[in-house]
Amino acid sequence: MHDDRSIVEHRLRRVLEERVRPALYSASVPLSVGRWDAPGEPVPVAEGLAAPYAPAAAGEAWGPAWGTSWFRLTGRVPEEWAGRTVEAVLDLGFERMSPGFQSEGLVYRADGEAVKGLHPRNDWVRIGDRVAGGEEVELYVEAAANPVLNGQRPTYEGDRLTSGDAPLYRLNRLDLAVFEPAVWELIQDLEVLRGLMEQLSADDARRHEILRALERALDALDIDDVPGTAEGARAEVAAVLAAPAHASAHRLSAVGHAHIDSAWLWPLRETVRKVARTCANMTALMDEHPEFVFAMSQAQQLAWIKEHRPEVFARVKEKIAAGQFVPVGGMWVESDTNMVGGEAMARQFLYGKRFFLEEFGIETEEVWLPDSFGYTAAMPQLVKLAGAKWFLTQKISWSQTNAFPHHTFWWEGIDGTRVFTHFPPVDTYNSELSGRELAHAARNYREKGRGSRSLVPFGHGDGGGGATREMLARAARCRDLEGSPRVAIERPAAFFEQAHEEYADAAPVWVGELYLELHRGTYTSQAKTKQGNRFSESLLREAELWAATAAIRVPEYAYPYEELERLWKTVLLHQFHDILPGSSIAWVHREARETYARVHAELRDIVDGAQRALAGPGSDEIVFNGAPHARNGVPAGGAARAVTGRAVEGIEGVEGMEAGAVSAVERPGGGWVLANGVLRAEIDGRGLLVSAYDLRARREALAPGRAANLLQLHPDLPNFWDAWDIDAFYRHRVTDLTEVEELRLIADGPDAATVEVRRAFGNSTVTQVVTLREDSATLEIAADIDWHEKEKILKAAFPLDVKADRSAAETQFGHVHRPTHTNTSWEAAKFEICAHRWIQVEEPGWGAALVNDSTYGHDVTRDVRADGGQTTTVRLSLLRAPRYPDPETDQGRHRLRYGLALGAGTLDAVREGHWINLPERTVPGSRAVEPLVGVDNDAVVVEAVKLAEDRGGDVVVRLYEAAGGRASATLTAGFPVAEAYATDLLERPLADAPPYAVTEGGRVAVALRPFQILTLRLSPRRA
């Protein structure tokens, strides 16, 4: 038989696009249009509805970037349309290929009720199925002129302060139209069969069976009367659509979804409206399709519509009660998980899950993070402690180098906790349920022969919009269709329960972090956003610690519950995976800087108020130590009278510490030698560190002939995704910044010795202040950088004389080890890595750590020298300068602090990392403050001390084992304790954990496994 496949396929494409789709609406009349352009920012709905509208018409230009226009649409259904299905077709000037990334609208009735959202793939509003002739129509559209910014090109449209005022859009079609249901159903039939056919092998009989049925349907269709012949064409494909799937067909659990970035190529205020549009869309779709299930994460987004769109929230709540709208995830936002601090990760779950419980009575069991840029190895334990059972993500499928070997597996964290995890093999969280996507999911699934099912999130996402009626039609046709995976719309929990039952015993185990081999630049981009987050986390720790201590010790002090919760939620919001990673537009980061400044000021006020209440009246200097380790004679979490000392002068951000015998002498050939009996540091005439000698261990830390604290500048133009990516070839070119403009000694002891180094490079300058303090094994560096480079990355290098085959980097509640070698492609792909407050390398008997106050990006490399020794070079990534999506990323002044700690083991690194992030604070007063909680083993670190969220007055203490081994400790409470018991992250008693014994003096003995997180709730003994 002759092969005419391509002829039939081309015929199908043309007839479908040029004849069938245009016949969806058989008659139309234009709506009358009124227009009002809101001045400035969006206005409340009532104001928009009552605004003075001026006449407008299709074809008009509208919408400068970030502007809002309101359109009033009125009309009358023609008498001859009586009994027909009528829709309003509202095309605001959409480009069909970019839903969620351009203009959008929300449709209202005259009474302010939200109807549904509008976007390029969803531009209709149903007026009625059997309308009455002469029916009056009145609709209002709140239209957002969001600029198209997803083109990967530098643009100043990403901030309303720098965007242009020219109209971006032109009204297209604003009509009432007769909707032809038979034509719509025919479109869905043809689309599903074409998509399936194209995925089947050319030698598969099923492909040819579908081809011939499609050919018969085209023959039955009169292209001059598509509505009149659509049913006849459908009859020709009915049999192939009714053929059941094979018994072994892959099973897909389809879950409606709209991944809405809480900020990205739009500001936070626009996300509030995106959420309202999407939720209005989804609840309207549920009315028409009771089988439809839609999952939505991010408690913050639901809290937004509760506040800003209560009528939409009421509809959401109704559908949640009906089981169609399903809250998932249990986190406040879909946060980054690489850089978020340990306590902040715990609070993501605390506030997220608590919102779902309080608002809907739902205990979410799945953690839903499809789009974050890699996943911390601490996550499995946090998932379990949050009361969840499952974990879902998609992003690892984006990895550049290695294909992840599993789709359903047990993920084991650093402490040994395992969580049942799924990566949807469809490789998207924005599926349209196309034939290509369904076939890819079935082919791609890596657990064949052991498991048989996967999950597919479907719906327009990123910018929102959600599922469409067309997607539901595809799901219905593919429920049991030969040649296709079986598709069932169901709740995520149903998938996880079935997959777990089918596969749990045989599922493979992945141990450690889920490192994304992409988007490594997000550890560094937008340094001030990252610094704002780190400082906020540290201040929140202090605010809770001192406020809890004051609330227990000072009768008149009131714990600031509302303020702390509000501030925590603000910080958690800004940990969203396009804000904290630095991959949002300029507007987002400008607002983030402003927000962090307000947060920091408010938290400092809380800290100061609590400390003054504790210190009492008087003029003595009372030194407060908020770190989890004793410092300068002040216990952890306590305060004592200050010992007279002299502060170091230098650039802003260098904290003064206590006095000691520190010397500074001129170095032959230029520079200075700083020493304190513990460490001797030599800074040469170039201002570089050429020796760091550990006097206790009698060994040099730096590799022979190498200089440390060396600033290095690389070109940084990745192939794609500027703010997101660092590509390995950036290392091919490097400029060492060795020229010095000024080198001077600015403090020469006895308490500290400090050398200032000034450099200029390109269009930028840097001033480094290098300080050695009393009895300290850490050389501190404060860098004041006025940064004006473009498409460059600045690193600080420390070549160490250490034979280290792996590095240890702090992560949440512990640390992760990563190889320094590149034996396999998996190790080679980790050429840029994330660390929190410290990164450490060691050989048996000696190690060194780099600590920092706000840096996350690092790299560690190794070389063998001619003398046979190994140089392990640790570098901090200080600043980047990508141009998309913010063309001015990181331009301006930055103050960063870091330090080299000699002879540092893991616990030394933990201690020094906390110290550089939690400076001592001094207030006037008269009394010392004993710690509210103390622990007698440095391997057990107190992460948080606070009062319980239920406001019952209990003290909550979160501890973790920090060294990676087993640890026993005695926790001593500085108040009478009636009861002590372990809780989950929501501060609820753990079902399988009996109360702890409380001995005399408020002592509680604890034993922790490696990296275990323990949350203790201590009930004070009431009089």
mmCIF file of C-alpha atoms in Angstrom, residues 395-405 446 515-520 726-728 822 824-831:
data_model
loop_
_atom_site.group_PDB
_atom_site.id
_atom_site.type_symbol
_atom_site.label_atom_id
_atom_site.label_comp_id
_atom_site.label_asym_id
_atom_site.label_seq_id
_atom_site.Cartn_x
_atom_site.Cartn_y
_atom_site.Cartn_z
ATOM 1 C CA LYS A 395 13.550 20.823 38.753
ATOM 2 C CA ILE A 396 16.243 18.156 38.911
ATOM 3 C CA SER A 397 15.196 17.158 35.390
ATOM 4 C CA TRP A 398 16.815 20.431 34.282
ATOM 5 C CA SER A 399 20.316 19.269 35.254
ATOM 6 C CA GLN A 400 22.824 19.906 32.454
ATOM 7 C CA THR A 401 25.270 17.049 32.972
ATOM 8 C CA ASN A 402 23.758 13.951 34.564
ATOM 9 C CA ALA A 403 20.284 12.519 34.210
ATOM 10 C CA PHE A 404 18.922 11.707 37.641
ATOM 11 C CA PRO A 405 18.559 7.906 37.812
ATOM 12 C CA ARG A 446 12.777 4.930 35.097
ATOM 13 C CA TYR A 515 22.098 19.060 43.677
ATOM 14 C CA LEU A 516 20.790 20.872 40.613
ATOM 15 C CA GLU A 517 23.480 20.883 37.933
ATOM 16 C CA LEU A 518 22.291 24.276 36.763
ATOM 17 C CA HIS A 519 21.476 27.716 38.208
ATOM 18 C CA ARG A 520 24.613 27.775 40.361
ATOM 19 C CA ILE A 726 27.530 30.095 36.155
ATOM 20 C CA ASP A 727 29.048 27.985 33.398
ATOM 21 C CA ALA A 728 32.275 26.114 34.056
ATOM 22 C CA THR A 822 36.367 15.329 39.716
ATOM 23 C CA THR A 824 33.073 11.344 37.801
ATOM 24 C CA SER A 825 30.745 13.668 35.984
ATOM 25 C CA TRP A 826 28.694 13.966 39.176
ATOM 26 C CA GLU A 827 31.628 15.478 41.086
ATOM 27 C CA ALA A 828 32.745 17.597 38.133
ATOM 28 C CA ALA A 829 29.271 19.132 37.893
ATOM 29 C CA LYS A 830 29.595 20.535 41.426
ATOM 30 C CA PHE A 831 32.060 23.210 40.395
#
